[in-house]
Coordinates of N, CA and C in Angstrom, one line a residue:
M327 N 0.8 -1.2 0.0 CA 0.0 0.0 0.0 C 0.9 1.2 0.0
K328 N 0.6 2.1 -0.9 CA 1.3 3.4 -1.0 C 0.9 4.4 0.1
G329 N 1.9 5.3 0.5 CA 1.5 6.3 1.5 C 0.5 7.2 1.1
K330 N -0.3 7.7 2.0 CA -1.4 8.6 1.6 C -0.8 10.0 1.4
T331 N -1.2 10.7 0.4 CA -0.7 12.0 0.1 C -1.8 13.0 0.7
N332 N -1.4 14.2 0.8 CA -2.3 15.2 1.3 C -3.0 16.0 0.3
C333 N -2.9 15.6 -1.0 CA -3.4 16.4 -2.1 C -4.9 16.7 -1.9
D334 N -5.7 15.7 -1.4 CA -7.1 15.9 -1.3 C -7.5 17.0 -0.4
C335 N -6.6 17.3 0.6 CA -6.9 18.4 1.6 C -6.1 19.7 1.2
C336 N -5.4 19.7 0.1 CA -4.5 20.8 -0.2 C -5.3 21.9 -1.0
M337 N -5.0 23.2 -0.6 CA -5.7 24.2 -1.4 C -5.1 24.4 -2.8
N338 N -3.9 23.8 -3.1 CA -3.3 23.9 -4.4 C -3.9 22.8 -5.3
Y339 N -4.7 21.9 -4.8 CA -5.3 20.8 -5.6 C -6.7 21.2 -6.0
I340 N -6.9 21.7 -7.2 CA -8.1 22.3 -7.7 C -8.7 21.5 -8.8
Y341 N -10.0 21.6 -9.0 CA -10.7 21.0 -10.1 C -10.6 21.9 -11.3
D342 N -10.2 21.3 -12.4 CA -10.1 22.0 -13.7 C -11.3 21.6 -14.5
D343 N -12.2 22.6 -14.8 CA -13.4 22.4 -15.6 C -13.1 22.0 -17.0
E344 N -12.0 22.6 -17.5 CA -11.6 22.3 -18.9 C -11.2 20.9 -19.1
Y345 N -10.4 20.3 -18.2 CA -10.0 18.9 -18.3 C -10.9 17.9 -17.5
N346 N -11.8 18.4 -16.7 CA -12.7 17.6 -15.9 C -12.0 16.6 -15.0
Y347 N -10.9 17.1 -14.3 CA -10.3 16.4 -13.3 C -9.5 17.3 -12.4
Y348 N -9.0 16.8 -11.3 CA -8.2 17.7 -10.3 C -6.8 17.8 -10.8
V349 N -6.2 18.9 -10.6 CA -4.8 19.2 -10.9 C -4.1 20.0 -9.8
C350 N -2.8 19.9 -9.7 CA -2.1 20.6 -8.8 C -1.7 21.9 -9.5
Q351 N -2.0 23.1 -8.9 CA -1.7 24.3 -9.5 C -0.3 24.8 -9.3
V352 N 0.5 24.1 -8.5 CA 1.9 24.5 -8.2 C 2.7 24.1 -9.5
N353 N 3.6 24.9 -9.9 CA 4.5 24.6 -11.0 C 5.6 23.6 -10.6
L354 N 5.3 22.3 -10.7 CA 6.2 21.3 -10.3 C 7.3 21.0 -11.3
D355 N 8.5 20.7 -10.8 CA 9.5 20.3 -11.8 C 9.3 18.9 -12.3
E356 N 10.1 18.4 -13.2 CA 9.9 17.1 -13.8 C 9.9 16.0 -12.8
D357 N 10.8 16.0 -11.9 CA 10.8 14.9 -10.9 C 9.6 14.9 -10.0
E358 N 9.2 16.1 -9.5 CA 8.0 16.3 -8.7 C 6.8 15.9 -9.4
M359 N 6.7 16.2 -10.7 CA 5.5 15.9 -11.5 C 5.4 14.3 -11.6
G360 N 6.5 13.7 -11.8 CA 6.5 12.2 -11.9 C 6.0 11.6 -10.7
K361 N 6.5 12.1 -9.5 CA 6.0 11.6 -8.2 C 4.5 11.8 -8.0
F362 N 4.1 13.0 -8.5 CA 2.6 13.4 -8.3 C 1.8 12.5 -9.2
I363 N 2.2 12.2 -10.4 CA 1.4 11.4 -11.3 C 1.4 9.9 -10.8
S364 N 2.5 9.5 -10.3 CA 2.5 8.1 -9.8 C 2.0 7.9 -8.4
N365 N 1.5 9.0 -7.8 CA 0.9 9.0 -6.5 C 1.9 8.6 -5.4
T366 N 3.2 9.0 -5.6 CA 4.2 8.8 -4.6 C 4.8 10.1 -4.0
F367 N 4.0 11.2 -4.1 CA 4.5 12.5 -3.7 C 4.1 12.7 -2.3
N368 N 4.8 12.1 -1.4 CA 4.5 12.2 0.1 C 5.2 13.4 0.7
N369 N 4.7 13.9 1.7 CA 5.3 15.1 2.4 C 5.6 16.2 1.5
C370 N 4.6 16.6 0.7 CA 4.8 17.7 -0.3 C 5.2 19.0 0.4
P371 N 6.3 19.7 -0.1 CA 6.7 20.9 0.5 C 5.8 22.1 0.2
Y372 N 4.9 21.9 -0.8 CA 3.9 23.0 -1.2 C 2.6 22.8 -0.5
F373 N 2.4 21.8 0.3 CA 1.1 21.5 0.9 C 0.6 22.7 1.8
Q374 N -0.6 23.1 1.5 CA -1.3 24.1 2.3 C -2.7 23.6 2.6
F375 N -3.0 23.4 3.9 CA -4.3 22.9 4.3 C -5.4 23.8 3.9
N376 N -6.4 23.2 3.2 CA -7.5 23.9 2.7 C -8.5 24.1 3.8
D377 N -8.4 25.1 4.6 CA -9.3 25.3 5.7 C -10.2 26.5 5.4
E378 N -11.4 26.1 5.0 CA -12.4 27.1 4.6 C -12.9 28.0 5.7
Y379 N -12.8 27.5 6.9 CA -13.3 28.2 8.1 C -12.2 29.0 8.8
K380 N -11.0 29.1 8.3 CA -9.9 29.8 9.0 C -10.3 31.3 9.2
I381 N -10.8 31.9 8.2 CA -11.2 33.4 8.2 C -12.3 33.6 9.3
V382 N -13.3 32.7 9.3 CA -14.4 32.8 10.2 C -13.9 32.7 11.7
R383 N -13.0 31.8 11.9 CA -12.4 31.7 13.3 C -11.7 32.9 13.7
K384 N -11.0 33.6 12.8 CA -10.3 34.9 13.1 C -11.3 36.0 13.4
Q385 N -12.5 35.9 12.9 CA -13.5 37.0 13.1 C -14.1 36.9 14.4
M386 N -14.1 35.7 15.1 CA -14.7 35.5 16.4 C -14.0 36.2 17.5

């Protein structure tokens, strides 16, 4: 079993309507893109947690 990546929770992982699938919007180099495509891109240095409620918590 491969390690779980954080892409599903990352704010850089967005749905592209033109291609009809999710893509990473970070400009990955060739090695990083190979890992991303093969689902072995663990501990991504570009990961940013997609927390929709972060702003709301700051307003309280």
